[in-house]
Amino acid sequence: MSALTVFKALMLRNFVYLKRTGVEVFSIIFWPVIIMSSLAFFATFIQSKEGLVILVTGSIAWSYMFTSHVDTSYTFVRDIWHRSLKKLRMLPIPEWQLIIGNWLFGLFRSAAMIAITSTIAFFVFGFNLFSINLLYLFAVFFGLSLFGMGIGIIISSAILRYGVNAEVLIWSVADALILLSGVFFPVSVLPPVLQFVSYGLPPTYGLEGLRGAFIHGAYDWVMIAKFYIADLIYIGIFWIVLKAQMRHSLRTGFFQKYE
Amino acid sequence: MEPIVVNGLEKVFAGGVRALSNVSFTVGKGEIFGLLGPNGAGKTTLVNILSTLLLPEKGEARVMGLDPAKDSLELRKIIGLSGGYARFLPKLTGREHMKFYADCYGVKPDFKLAKEFQMENKLDTLIEDYSSGMLQRLGLIIALQHRPEVVLLDEPTIGLDPQIAVVVRKYIKKLKSKCSAVLITTHNMYEAEEICDRVAFIDKGRIIAIDTPKKLLRKTKSKTLEKAFIKLAREGLE
Ligand SMILES: Nc1ncnc2c1ncn2[C@@H]1O[C@H](COP(=O)(O)OP(=O)(O)O)[C@@H](O)[C@H]1O
Ligand SMILES: [Mg+2]
């Protein structure tokens, strides 16, 4: 059977689930509305246009990346909750197809997220996300979703190790990135030690690159290249961790425990 | 080639629980093989090792010539596993689940099979409205619809209404002609007597006897497999 059939099946499964779970549909709209309206009020205090651009681009990018990583790992948690993980693992499909299939669905959800946040930003701040080079914009956002996949992979490993308790990581990893990747401020304002950490994280390059384009009209493709290289290094390492964790879980009887 | 070969399997869980000790047996072509033992005997552990869900500490297993530890992906294509406590995503219907699992095997959902298990009218019901018996039957349908070579059933009739259990047992007997081998675990000795060609008694992770139900009864001069099991388990202690 082809990987495409599997991707389609996984996406359809997630879609039907989402459609029937009112709360989840609500959450797609709820978050962007909350963050964008907070920014609208916040904007009345901010003097510089630059500051506003940083906050708005940061919020859009962060909501987007968050959706990618949540979707990659959350489906996993859901199958543990409903005790159907054992059945998922019995399927004759390799782990990467499971990861990519769920991530692809996340891409659709993140696209919805971008549509909502950017529309609000346009009407409230007159901020047009699509006013920069579209290829550049696409490169940044695709890079962010790749990193989202990486985070989804490492969280999946944590879930394989600690069970549903690791679910809290899904939300907290994203919070840590707000601080360390300079989502709402340029990395240069961080103390040197944190700056060093920050440049060890792929999304930092994407976010800096995005701000540069909006504020200075600068398209730093070298920055984007670094972004993708960093993404791939992270995905590679996290993938190796996942494979190792999978073997460990097969020894400890994780799948036996979670039915 | 024997469909299932198990040789010297050992499984020790964290905390030192020895779930399997030196377990060996072979299931021949066309056989329905029963694994009988009380709760905690190690039945699920053994089935999970054969199903690629668990790695043993020692020993080896072959299912249709494949090693569950090394040829996991290949093996999963040709086996079907169903446990007695099947669960699915609550917000999807039975039909949607059948379709999802069939797609992942690259086959068409088998609605005839659903009919055999008297589930054809329940397929458009959401899983959250299923009874445990319906869940269990859906589990069986999903484990069987890709026509596996080897079928592994872990307590397939536990908790089923008697009249549904009859339907399921009848179907398991029919499986004989549809696949290479069936391994079924149960602690229902009556069920084993009725449908298994051969059974292995398992107690505290050890196999204490393997034979046809008839011969086990004769050897232990017992009327039921239950009594035969108790006798053999006691002998094992002495
Ligand atoms: N994941 C696990 N971690 C630790 N111990 C386990 C695990 N799974 C099963 N066990 C233990 O292994 C033994 C055999 O369990 P199991 O194979 O489920 O027995 P059965 O299916 O015959 O009832 C039991 O003592 C059980 O508590
Ligand atoms: Mg069991």
PDB file of N, CA and C in Angstrom, chain A residues 186-241:
ATOM      1  N   PRO A 186      13.146  40.796  19.747  1.00  0.00           N
ATOM      2  CA  PRO A 186      14.348  40.383  19.023  1.00  0.00           C
ATOM      3  C   PRO A 186      15.318  39.705  19.985  1.00  0.00           C
ATOM      4  N   VAL A 187      16.058  38.742  19.471  1.00  0.00           N
ATOM      5  CA  VAL A 187      16.968  37.967  20.310  1.00  0.00           C
ATOM      6  C   VAL A 187      18.012  38.875  20.969  1.00  0.00           C
ATOM      7  N   SER A 188      18.333  39.988  20.293  1.00  0.00           N
ATOM      8  CA  SER A 188      19.382  40.874  20.801  1.00  0.00           C
ATOM      9  C   SER A 188      19.083  41.451  22.186  1.00  0.00           C
ATOM     10  N   VAL A 189      17.833  41.448  22.611  1.00  0.00           N
ATOM     11  CA  VAL A 189      17.530  41.997  23.936  1.00  0.00           C
ATOM     12  C   VAL A 189      17.758  40.971  25.049  1.00  0.00           C
ATOM     13  N   LEU A 190      17.984  39.725  24.682  1.00  0.00           N
ATOM     14  CA  LEU A 190      18.211  38.692  25.699  1.00  0.00           C
ATOM     15  C   LEU A 190      19.612  38.829  26.288  1.00  0.00           C
ATOM     16  N   PRO A 191      19.817  38.392  27.539  1.00  0.00           N
ATOM     17  CA  PRO A 191      21.182  38.341  28.079  1.00  0.00           C
ATOM     18  C   PRO A 191      22.022  37.362  27.240  1.00  0.00           C
ATOM     19  N   PRO A 192      23.342  37.597  27.159  1.00  0.00           N
ATOM     20  CA  PRO A 192      24.207  36.827  26.260  1.00  0.00           C
ATOM     21  C   PRO A 192      24.045  35.306  26.384  1.00  0.00           C
ATOM     22  N   VAL A 193      23.918  34.808  27.608  1.00  0.00           N
ATOM     23  CA  VAL A 193      23.806  33.352  27.769  1.00  0.00           C
ATOM     24  C   VAL A 193      22.552  32.845  27.061  1.00  0.00           C
ATOM     25  N   LEU A 194      21.438  33.552  27.259  1.00  0.00           N
ATOM     26  CA  LEU A 194      20.191  33.126  26.624  1.00  0.00           C
ATOM     27  C   LEU A 194      20.227  33.318  25.111  1.00  0.00           C
ATOM     28  N   GLN A 195      20.969  34.339  24.679  1.00  0.00           N
ATOM     29  CA  GLN A 195      21.125  34.532  23.225  1.00  0.00           C
ATOM     30  C   GLN A 195      21.786  33.312  22.606  1.00  0.00           C
ATOM     31  N   PHE A 196      22.789  32.819  23.329  1.00  0.00           N
ATOM     32  CA  PHE A 196      23.519  31.643  22.862  1.00  0.00           C
ATOM     33  C   PHE A 196      22.564  30.461  22.729  1.00  0.00           C
ATOM     34  N   VAL A 197      21.746  30.243  23.754  1.00  0.00           N
ATOM     35  CA  VAL A 197      20.754  29.157  23.717  1.00  0.00           C
ATOM     36  C   VAL A 197      19.793  29.393  22.554  1.00  0.00           C
ATOM     37  N   SER A 198      19.374  30.643  22.435  1.00  0.00           N
ATOM     38  CA  SER A 198      18.399  31.007  21.430  1.00  0.00           C
ATOM     39  C   SER A 198      18.863  30.633  20.018  1.00  0.00           C
ATOM     40  N   TYR A 199      20.125  30.911  19.717  1.00  0.00           N
ATOM     41  CA  TYR A 199      20.629  30.580  18.381  1.00  0.00           C
ATOM     42  C   TYR A 199      20.892  29.094  18.201  1.00  0.00           C
ATOM     43  N   GLY A 200      20.676  28.345  19.269  1.00  0.00           N
ATOM     44  CA  GLY A 200      20.720  26.893  19.120  1.00  0.00           C
ATOM     45  C   GLY A 200      19.362  26.338  18.738  1.00  0.00           C
ATOM     46  N   LEU A 201      18.353  27.202  18.685  1.00  0.00           N
ATOM     47  CA  LEU A 201      16.990  26.741  18.381  1.00  0.00           C
ATOM     48  C   LEU A 201      16.547  27.220  17.000  1.00  0.00           C
ATOM     49  N   PRO A 202      16.144  26.293  16.143  1.00  0.00           N
ATOM     50  CA  PRO A 202      15.793  26.662  14.765  1.00  0.00           C
ATOM     51  C   PRO A 202      14.805  27.826  14.632  1.00  0.00           C
ATOM     52  N   PRO A 203      13.693  27.863  15.386  1.00  0.00           N
ATOM     53  CA  PRO A 203      12.696  28.903  15.099  1.00  0.00           C
ATOM     54  C   PRO A 203      13.243  30.320  15.262  1.00  0.00           C
ATOM     55  N   THR A 204      14.297  30.461  16.066  1.00  0.00           N
ATOM     56  CA  THR A 204      14.909  31.776  16.237  1.00  0.00           C
ATOM     57  C   THR A 204      15.287  32.362  14.878  1.00  0.00           C
ATOM     58  N   TYR A 205      15.894  31.530  14.023  1.00  0.00           N
ATOM     59  CA  TYR A 205      16.326  31.999  12.703  1.00  0.00           C
ATOM     60  C   TYR A 205      15.128  32.416  11.861  1.00  0.00           C
ATOM     61  N   GLY A 206      14.074  31.596  11.932  1.00  0.00           N
ATOM     62  CA  GLY A 206      12.875  31.910  11.158  1.00  0.00           C
ATOM     63  C   GLY A 206      12.252  33.227  11.611  1.00  0.00           C
ATOM     64  N   LEU A 207      12.147  33.396  12.936  1.00  0.00           N
ATOM     65  CA  LEU A 207      11.493  34.590  13.473  1.00  0.00           C
ATOM     66  C   LEU A 207      12.312  35.849  13.216  1.00  0.00           C
ATOM     67  N   GLU A 208      13.642  35.724  13.372  1.00  0.00           N
ATOM     68  CA  GLU A 208      14.509  36.871  13.090  1.00  0.00           C
ATOM     69  C   GLU A 208      14.410  37.255  11.618  1.00  0.00           C
ATOM     70  N   GLY A 209      14.393  36.207  10.792  1.00  0.00           N
ATOM     71  CA  GLY A 209      14.295  36.425   9.349  1.00  0.00           C
ATOM     72  C   GLY A 209      12.988  37.127   8.986  1.00  0.00           C
ATOM     73  N   LEU A 210      11.932  36.742   9.656  1.00  0.00           N
ATOM     74  CA  LEU A 210      10.610  37.296   9.379  1.00  0.00           C
ATOM     75  C   LEU A 210      10.548  38.766   9.804  1.00  0.00           C
ATOM     76  N   ARG A 211      11.075  39.045  10.993  1.00  0.00           N
ATOM     77  CA  ARG A 211      11.080  40.429  11.486  1.00  0.00           C
ATOM     78  C   ARG A 211      11.901  41.323  10.565  1.00  0.00           C
ATOM     79  N   GLY A 212      13.070  40.790  10.141  1.00  0.00           N
ATOM     80  CA  GLY A 212      13.938  41.549   9.241  1.00  0.00           C
ATOM     81  C   GLY A 212      13.191  41.981   7.991  1.00  0.00           C
ATOM     82  N   ALA A 213      12.400  41.047   7.448  1.00  0.00           N
ATOM     83  CA  ALA A 213      11.688  41.343   6.211  1.00  0.00           C
ATOM     84  C   ALA A 213      10.634  42.426   6.439  1.00  0.00           C
ATOM     85  N   PHE A 214       9.915  42.337   7.548  1.00  0.00           N
ATOM     86  CA  PHE A 214       8.842  43.304   7.789  1.00  0.00           C
ATOM     87  C   PHE A 214       9.365  44.671   8.216  1.00  0.00           C
ATOM     88  N   ILE A 215      10.426  44.675   9.034  1.00  0.00           N
ATOM     89  CA  ILE A 215      10.896  45.953   9.566  1.00  0.00           C
ATOM     90  C   ILE A 215      11.868  46.661   8.632  1.00  0.00           C
ATOM     91  N   HIS A 216      12.848  45.878   8.088  1.00  0.00           N
ATOM     92  CA  HIS A 216      13.877  46.519   7.260  1.00  0.00           C
ATOM     93  C   HIS A 216      13.737  46.196   5.779  1.00  0.00           C
ATOM     94  N   GLY A 217      12.742  45.407   5.438  1.00  0.00           N
ATOM     95  CA  GLY A 217      12.612  44.982   4.053  1.00  0.00           C
ATOM     96  C   GLY A 217      13.803  44.132   3.602  1.00  0.00           C
ATOM     97  N   ALA A 218      14.465  43.487   4.591  1.00  0.00           N
ATOM     98  CA  ALA A 218      15.663  42.698   4.263  1.00  0.00           C
ATOM     99  C   ALA A 218      15.302  41.225   4.128  1.00  0.00           C
ATOM    100  N   TYR A 219      15.695  40.624   3.025  1.00  0.00           N
ATOM    101  CA  TYR A 219      15.459  39.196   2.833  1.00  0.00           C
ATOM    102  C   TYR A 219      16.750  38.443   3.047  1.00  0.00           C
ATOM    103  N   ASP A 220      16.888  37.858   4.219  1.00  0.00           N
ATOM    104  CA  ASP A 220      18.131  37.197   4.586  1.00  0.00           C
ATOM    105  C   ASP A 220      18.025  35.699   4.301  1.00  0.00           C
ATOM    106  N   TRP A 221      18.327  35.343   3.059  1.00  0.00           N
ATOM    107  CA  TRP A 221      18.189  33.936   2.674  1.00  0.00           C
ATOM    108  C   TRP A 221      19.208  33.044   3.363  1.00  0.00           C
ATOM    109  N   VAL A 222      20.339  33.640   3.751  1.00  0.00           N
ATOM    110  CA  VAL A 222      21.335  32.844   4.483  1.00  0.00           C
ATOM    111  C   VAL A 222      20.746  32.411   5.832  1.00  0.00           C
ATOM    112  N   MET A 223      20.050  33.352   6.442  1.00  0.00           N
ATOM    113  CA  MET A 223      19.371  33.057   7.706  1.00  0.00           C
ATOM    114  C   MET A 223      18.370  31.915   7.513  1.00  0.00           C
ATOM    115  N   ILE A 224      17.641  31.973   6.392  1.00  0.00           N
ATOM    116  CA  ILE A 224      16.646  30.925   6.105  1.00  0.00           C
ATOM    117  C   ILE A 224      17.338  29.578   5.892  1.00  0.00           C
ATOM    118  N   ALA A 225      18.482  29.602   5.210  1.00  0.00           N
ATOM    119  CA  ALA A 225      19.225  28.356   4.987  1.00  0.00           C
ATOM    120  C   ALA A 225      19.651  27.771   6.334  1.00  0.00           C
ATOM    121  N   LYS A 226      20.151  28.637   7.219  1.00  0.00           N
ATOM    122  CA  LYS A 226      20.553  28.172   8.561  1.00  0.00           C
ATOM    123  C   LYS A 226      19.352  27.570   9.291  1.00  0.00           C
ATOM    124  N   PHE A 227      18.215  28.227   9.112  1.00  0.00           N
ATOM    125  CA  PHE A 227      16.963  27.788   9.723  1.00  0.00           C
ATOM    126  C   PHE A 227      16.660  26.333   9.317  1.00  0.00           C
ATOM    127  N   TYR A 228      16.730  26.080   7.999  1.00  0.00           N
ATOM    128  CA  TYR A 228      16.398  24.741   7.517  1.00  0.00           C
ATOM    129  C   TYR A 228      17.425  23.709   7.958  1.00  0.00           C
ATOM    130  N   ILE A 229      18.696  24.113   7.943  1.00  0.00           N
ATOM    131  CA  ILE A 229      19.732  23.165   8.383  1.00  0.00           C
ATOM    132  C   ILE A 229      19.496  22.811   9.849  1.00  0.00           C
ATOM    133  N   ALA A 230      19.232  23.839  10.659  1.00  0.00           N
ATOM    134  CA  ALA A 230      18.979  23.591  12.086  1.00  0.00           C
ATOM    135  C   ALA A 230      17.747  22.694  12.259  1.00  0.00           C
ATOM    136  N   ASP A 231      16.706  22.970  11.484  1.00  0.00           N
ATOM    137  CA  ASP A 231      15.497  22.134  11.523  1.00  0.00           C
ATOM    138  C   ASP A 231      15.839  20.669  11.280  1.00  0.00           C
ATOM    139  N   LEU A 232      16.605  20.442  10.215  1.00  0.00           N
ATOM    140  CA  LEU A 232      16.902  19.063   9.827  1.00  0.00           C
ATOM    141  C   LEU A 232      17.760  18.366  10.881  1.00  0.00           C
ATOM    142  N   ILE A 233      18.699  19.117  11.463  1.00  0.00           N
ATOM    143  CA  ILE A 233      19.522  18.521  12.523  1.00  0.00           C
ATOM    144  C   ILE A 233      18.621  18.099  13.694  1.00  0.00           C
ATOM    145  N   TYR A 234      17.726  18.995  14.071  1.00  0.00           N
ATOM    146  CA  TYR A 234      16.832  18.668  15.193  1.00  0.00           C
ATOM    147  C   TYR A 234      15.942  17.472  14.873  1.00  0.00           C
ATOM    148  N   ILE A 235      15.352  17.483  13.680  1.00  0.00           N
ATOM    149  CA  ILE A 235      14.467  16.374  13.322  1.00  0.00           C
ATOM    150  C   ILE A 235      15.243  15.059  13.332  1.00  0.00           C
ATOM    151  N   GLY A 236      16.469  15.103  12.801  1.00  0.00           N
ATOM    152  CA  GLY A 236      17.306  13.900  12.761  1.00  0.00           C
ATOM    153  C   GLY A 236      17.571  13.366  14.165  1.00  0.00           C
ATOM    154  N   ILE A 237      17.987  14.267  15.057  1.00  0.00           N
ATOM    155  CA  ILE A 237      18.300  13.830  16.423  1.00  0.00           C
ATOM    156  C   ILE A 237      17.042  13.315  17.130  1.00  0.00           C
ATOM    157  N   PHE A 238      15.959  14.058  16.993  1.00  0.00           N
ATOM    158  CA  PHE A 238      14.723  13.648  17.668  1.00  0.00           C
ATOM    159  C   PHE A 238      14.215  12.316  17.124  1.00  0.00           C
ATOM    160  N   TRP A 239      14.440  12.110  15.835  1.00  0.00           N
ATOM    161  CA  TRP A 239      14.008  10.854  15.222  1.00  0.00           C
ATOM    162  C   TRP A 239      14.778   9.676  15.808  1.00  0.00           C
ATOM    163  N   ILE A 240      16.099   9.866  15.962  1.00  0.00           N
ATOM    164  CA  ILE A 240      16.917   8.802  16.549  1.00  0.00           C
ATOM    165  C   ILE A 240      16.451   8.514  17.975  1.00  0.00           C
ATOM    166  N   VAL A 241      16.137   9.571  18.710  1.00  0.00           N
ATOM    167  CA  VAL A 241      15.640   9.392  20.077  1.00  0.00           C
ATOM    168  C   VAL A 241      14.326   8.605  20.059  1.00  0.00           C
TER     169      VAL A 241
END
